[in-house]
Amino acid sequence: MAAGDGLASGVATGRPALAAALRGPVYVGILLLAWISTAPFKGSYAVDPAESSNLANQIAFSLTAVLALAVAAASGAGRPARAYLRPSWLLFLGWMGFGVLTSLNPDISMRALRFSLVVLAIGAAAVLLPEGRRRFATLTGAAVLIVLFVCYAGLVLVPDIAIHSAADPLEPEHAGSWRGLFDHKNVAGAMMVIFLFVGIHVARAGPRRLGLAVALLAGLFLFQTGSKTSMALAPAILLIAWACARIDNLAMRLLLTLTPLAVLMTATLGSVLFAPVGELLQALSTGQTFTGRTEIWKFAFDRLWERPLTGYGFEGFWGSDFVRQAEIREGETGIAQGMVHGHSGYVDLAIGMGLPGFALGLTILVVLPLVDFHRAVRLKANREMAFVFLCIWLFAIYSACLESFFFRRADPVWFAMLLSVLGLRLLSRYRTAP
């Protein structure tokens, strides 16, 4: 994203021609690495947390971070990059670092923190690279089209992996659902919603045919994933974002966007935390457990009250010896065995970093992006980009009630959300060039 007139005219102001030439390819390469990864078509979630941070991924992301930061710096991104130095973000990152010291698994937490910081650096550089609004739309649309091509190619070349199989030992009930290059149909469904939003944006702000192709291919794949949550959220998000874009009052925007989130959190997490909510939910939908999630959340919340201030460390809880021993000692069902996350971004935020980290996380991920959107759309030049970022951000914070991806290193949904949060921050401070 061209964060200001100076950035959009890097060559004209005498900046290195090589850096200017690399901005587009590096940006596309970043999206392909984040959304395809170095190990696509794995076929299932990695049970071992250490397995998900394989050496090839670490090397690829580390080298990409160095290249992206170098190109962004050579393109004159120093001044707009100062917008990232937000006290709330610095406090949160400091708390994450402190959490490593108090973690039950400091080695795992430190490794996860290092990789997460690399991804944050890549995201921070990425949104500075496209030179102008149309260039952003064209490059993003092209990258998404490549990812979609790989997903569709997988259906033909490796159908047993790209499509859930009845032979899957973990979830045979999903047989026939498309997942493409992603680990699970729910991840594929979430990414297809994000790609759908990108396609709509490209059709409006960039090459129309490219945008329509992306939207149609993403929409078809979304339907075939069978991801009910993603399919239900997509039209709701577009409606809320459309209404939000037409209201010029911050309080009303907060009410419009965060009230549905509060209702979702009450219906999901509230059913575990508050007995009356749980009773009401069962009265409305007998036996509702959100596909077994309520038992996982109850287990996590019972442990959280033992360490409410510090939590158990960033990614230091699930898969730990403490979890296994707690289940054996207390005679619990064993549902948390083998879990790599809590199937809720908000649960994992609290269980990993305690209530202070949870409050800081809500501030930087849920509240401030909407404040940034409110400021960004005051400039007409920023409205199209701000709208697509708003759609992706809204979808992420809503779907996080049932899925966990906040700060999960190279998770594709997290990276899309990160770009949106950082993009809204830059748009709130700078005008994009055509």
GROMACS .gro file of N, CA, C and O in nm, residues 162-213:
model
  208
  162ALA      N    1  -0.661  -3.291  -0.108
  162ALA     CA    2  -0.732  -3.164  -0.128
  162ALA      C    3  -0.880  -3.174  -0.094
  162ALA      O    4  -0.946  -3.072  -0.078
  163ILE      N    5  -0.931  -3.296  -0.081
  163ILE     CA    6  -1.070  -3.319  -0.041
  163ILE      C    7  -1.069  -3.409   0.082
  163ILE      O    8  -0.999  -3.511   0.084
  164HIS      N    9  -1.142  -3.371   0.184
  164HIS     CA   10  -1.151  -3.455   0.303
  164HIS      C   11  -1.195  -3.596   0.266
  164HIS      O   12  -1.286  -3.615   0.184
  165SER      N   13  -1.132  -3.694   0.328
  165SER     CA   14  -1.159  -3.834   0.296
  165SER      C   15  -1.221  -3.906   0.414
  165SER      O   16  -1.197  -3.872   0.530
  166ALA      N   17  -1.299  -4.008   0.385
  166ALA     CA   18  -1.357  -4.090   0.491
  166ALA      C   19  -1.250  -4.168   0.565
  166ALA      O   20  -1.273  -4.217   0.677
  167ALA      N   21  -1.130  -4.177   0.505
  167ALA     CA   22  -1.020  -4.248   0.569
  167ALA      C   23  -0.946  -4.162   0.670
  167ALA      O   24  -0.854  -4.209   0.737
  168ASP      N   25  -0.985  -4.034   0.681
  168ASP     CA   26  -0.921  -3.944   0.776
  168ASP      C   27  -0.948  -3.995   0.918
  168ASP      O   28  -1.063  -4.004   0.961
  169PRO      N   29  -0.842  -4.030   0.995
  169PRO     CA   30  -0.864  -4.086   1.129
  169PRO      C   31  -0.919  -3.985   1.229
  169PRO      O   32  -0.978  -4.023   1.330
  170LEU      N   33  -0.902  -3.855   1.202
  170LEU     CA   34  -0.945  -3.753   1.296
  170LEU      C   35  -1.090  -3.711   1.274
  170LEU      O   36  -1.169  -3.706   1.369
  171GLU      N   37  -1.127  -3.682   1.148
  171GLU     CA   38  -1.261  -3.630   1.121
  171GLU      C   39  -1.318  -3.691   0.992
  171GLU      O   40  -1.334  -3.622   0.892
  172PRO      N   41  -1.349  -3.818   0.994
  172PRO     CA   42  -1.403  -3.882   0.873
  172PRO      C   43  -1.539  -3.827   0.833
  172PRO      O   44  -1.582  -3.845   0.718
  173GLU      N   45  -1.607  -3.760   0.925
  173GLU     CA   46  -1.741  -3.707   0.895
  173GLU      C   47  -1.737  -3.594   0.793
  173GLU      O   48  -1.841  -3.555   0.738
  174HIS      N   49  -1.618  -3.538   0.767
  174HIS     CA   50  -1.606  -3.429   0.670
  174HIS      C   51  -1.578  -3.480   0.528
  174HIS      O   52  -1.546  -3.400   0.439
  175ALA      N   53  -1.590  -3.608   0.507
  175ALA     CA   54  -1.558  -3.666   0.375
  175ALA      C   55  -1.635  -3.594   0.265
  175ALA      O   56  -1.755  -3.571   0.276
  176GLY      N   57  -1.562  -3.558   0.160
  176GLY     CA   58  -1.623  -3.490   0.046
  176GLY      C   59  -1.611  -3.339   0.049
  176GLY      O   60  -1.632  -3.273  -0.054
  177SER      N   61  -1.576  -3.284   0.164
  177SER     CA   62  -1.561  -3.138   0.175
  177SER      C   63  -1.426  -3.094   0.118
  177SER      O   64  -1.322  -3.155   0.148
  178TRP      N   65  -1.427  -2.991   0.037
  178TRP     CA   66  -1.303  -2.941  -0.022
  178TRP      C   67  -1.222  -2.864   0.082
  178TRP      O   68  -1.277  -2.791   0.164
  179ARG      N   69  -1.090  -2.883   0.077
  179ARG     CA   70  -1.000  -2.802   0.160
  179ARG      C   71  -0.881  -2.748   0.082
  179ARG      O   72  -0.803  -2.667   0.133
  180GLY      N   73  -0.863  -2.795  -0.041
  180GLY     CA   74  -0.755  -2.744  -0.125
  180GLY      C   75  -0.620  -2.765  -0.061
  180GLY      O   76  -0.590  -2.873  -0.009
  181LEU      N   77  -0.536  -2.662  -0.061
  181LEU     CA   78  -0.402  -2.673  -0.006
  181LEU      C   79  -0.399  -2.655   0.145
  181LEU      O   80  -0.294  -2.671   0.209
  182PHE      N   81  -0.513  -2.620   0.205
  182PHE     CA   82  -0.517  -2.590   0.348
  182PHE      C   83  -0.537  -2.717   0.431
  182PHE      O   84  -0.573  -2.822   0.380
  183ASP      N   85  -0.514  -2.704   0.562
  183ASP     CA   86  -0.518  -2.819   0.651
  183ASP      C   87  -0.659  -2.873   0.674
  183ASP      O   88  -0.677  -2.991   0.702
  184HIS      N   89  -0.759  -2.785   0.666
  184HIS     CA   90  -0.893  -2.823   0.709
  184HIS      C   91  -0.995  -2.743   0.630
  184HIS      O   92  -0.969  -2.632   0.584
  185LYS      N   93  -1.114  -2.798   0.618
  185LYS     CA   94  -1.220  -2.731   0.544
  185LYS      C   95  -1.259  -2.598   0.606
  185LYS      O   96  -1.298  -2.504   0.535
  186ASN      N   97  -1.249  -2.586   0.739
  186ASN     CA   98  -1.285  -2.460   0.804
  186ASN      C   99  -1.184  -2.350   0.772
  186ASN      O  100  -1.220  -2.234   0.757
  187VAL      N  101  -1.056  -2.388   0.764
  187VAL     CA  102  -0.954  -2.290   0.724
  187VAL      C  103  -0.975  -2.251   0.578
  187VAL      O  104  -0.970  -2.133   0.543
  188ALA      N  105  -1.001  -2.351   0.494
  188ALA     CA  106  -1.028  -2.323   0.353
  188ALA      C  107  -1.150  -2.233   0.338
  188ALA      O  108  -1.150  -2.138   0.259
  189GLY      N  109  -1.256  -2.263   0.413
  189GLY     CA  110  -1.377  -2.182   0.406
  189GLY      C  111  -1.351  -2.038   0.446
  189GLY      O  112  -1.397  -1.944   0.380
  190ALA      N  113  -1.275  -2.019   0.555
  190ALA     CA  114  -1.243  -1.884   0.600
  190ALA      C  115  -1.161  -1.808   0.495
  190ALA      O  116  -1.187  -1.691   0.466
  191MET      N  117  -1.063  -1.876   0.436
  191MET     CA  118  -0.982  -1.810   0.334
  191MET      C  119  -1.062  -1.777   0.210
  191MET      O  120  -1.039  -1.674   0.145
  192MET      N  121  -1.157  -1.862   0.175
  192MET     CA  122  -1.239  -1.833   0.057
  192MET      C  123  -1.328  -1.711   0.080
  192MET      O  124  -1.354  -1.634  -0.013
  193VAL      N  125  -1.375  -1.691   0.202
  193VAL     CA  126  -1.451  -1.570   0.232
  193VAL      C  127  -1.361  -1.448   0.216
  193VAL      O  128  -1.400  -1.346   0.156
  194ILE      N  129  -1.239  -1.456   0.268
  194ILE     CA  130  -1.144  -1.346   0.254
  194ILE      C  131  -1.113  -1.321   0.106
  194ILE      O  132  -1.109  -1.205   0.061
  195PHE      N  133  -1.094  -1.427   0.029
  195PHE     CA  134  -1.068  -1.412  -0.115
  195PHE      C  135  -1.189  -1.352  -0.186
  195PHE      O  136  -1.175  -1.277  -0.283
  196LEU      N  137  -1.308  -1.388  -0.141
  196LEU     CA  138  -1.429  -1.330  -0.198
  196LEU      C  139  -1.431  -1.180  -0.177
  196LEU      O  140  -1.463  -1.103  -0.270
  197PHE      N  141  -1.396  -1.135  -0.057
  197PHE     CA  142  -1.390  -0.992  -0.029
  197PHE      C  143  -1.285  -0.924  -0.117
  197PHE      O  144  -1.307  -0.814  -0.169
  198VAL      N  145  -1.171  -0.991  -0.134
  198VAL     CA  146  -1.066  -0.935  -0.220
  198VAL      C  147  -1.116  -0.925  -0.363
  198VAL      O  148  -1.094  -0.823  -0.431
  199GLY      N  149  -1.185  -1.027  -0.411
  199GLY     CA  150  -1.237  -1.024  -0.548
  199GLY      C  151  -1.334  -0.910  -0.569
  199GLY      O  152  -1.329  -0.841  -0.672
  200ILE      N  153  -1.422  -0.886  -0.472
  200ILE     CA  154  -1.515  -0.774  -0.483
  200ILE      C  155  -1.439  -0.642  -0.487
  200ILE      O  156  -1.471  -0.552  -0.566
  201HIS      N  157  -1.336  -0.631  -0.403
  201HIS     CA  158  -1.256  -0.507  -0.402
  201HIS      C  159  -1.184  -0.486  -0.535
  201HIS      O  160  -1.184  -0.375  -0.588
  202VAL      N  161  -1.124  -0.593  -0.588
  202VAL     CA  162  -1.050  -0.580  -0.714
  202VAL      C  163  -1.145  -0.541  -0.827
  202VAL      O  164  -1.112  -0.458  -0.913
  203ALA      N  165  -1.265  -0.600  -0.829
  203ALA     CA  166  -1.362  -0.566  -0.934
  203ALA      C  167  -1.404  -0.420  -0.927
  203ALA      O  168  -1.437  -0.359  -1.029
  204ARG      N  169  -1.400  -0.362  -0.807
  204ARG     CA  170  -1.440  -0.222  -0.790
  204ARG      C  171  -1.324  -0.125  -0.808
  204ARG      O  172  -1.343  -0.014  -0.857
  205ALA      N  173  -1.203  -0.166  -0.769
  205ALA     CA  174  -1.091  -0.071  -0.766
  205ALA      C  175  -0.978  -0.107  -0.860
  205ALA      O  176  -0.883  -0.029  -0.875
  206GLY      N  177  -0.981  -0.224  -0.924
  206GLY     CA  178  -0.873  -0.266  -1.011
  206GLY      C  179  -0.926  -0.326  -1.139
  206GLY      O  180  -1.035  -0.288  -1.185
  207PRO      N  181  -0.855  -0.421  -1.196
  207PRO     CA  182  -0.903  -0.487  -1.318
  207PRO      C  183  -1.033  -0.563  -1.292
  207PRO      O  184  -1.034  -0.659  -1.214
  208ARG      N  185  -1.139  -0.523  -1.355
  208ARG     CA  186  -1.271  -0.578  -1.324
  208ARG      C  187  -1.279  -0.728  -1.351
  208ARG      O  188  -1.333  -0.804  -1.270
  209ARG      N  189  -1.224  -0.773  -1.464
  209ARG     CA  190  -1.231  -0.916  -1.497
  209ARG      C  191  -1.154  -0.999  -1.396
  209ARG      O  192  -1.197  -1.110  -1.360
  210LEU      N  193  -1.039  -0.950  -1.353
  210LEU     CA  194  -0.961  -1.021  -1.252
  210LEU      C  195  -1.043  -1.035  -1.123
  210LEU      O  196  -1.048  -1.142  -1.062
  211GLY      N  197  -1.105  -0.927  -1.081
  211GLY     CA  198  -1.184  -0.929  -0.959
  211GLY      C  199  -1.301  -1.026  -0.968
  211GLY      O  200  -1.329  -1.102  -0.874
  212LEU      N  201  -1.372  -1.025  -1.081
  212LEU     CA  202  -1.486  -1.114  -1.098
  212LEU      C  203  -1.441  -1.260  -1.098
  212LEU      O  204  -1.508  -1.348  -1.041
  213ALA      N  205  -1.327  -1.289  -1.161
  213ALA     CA  206  -1.275  -1.426  -1.164
  213ALA      C  207  -1.242  -1.474  -1.023
  213ALA      O  208  -1.276  -1.587  -0.984
   0.00000   0.00000   0.00000
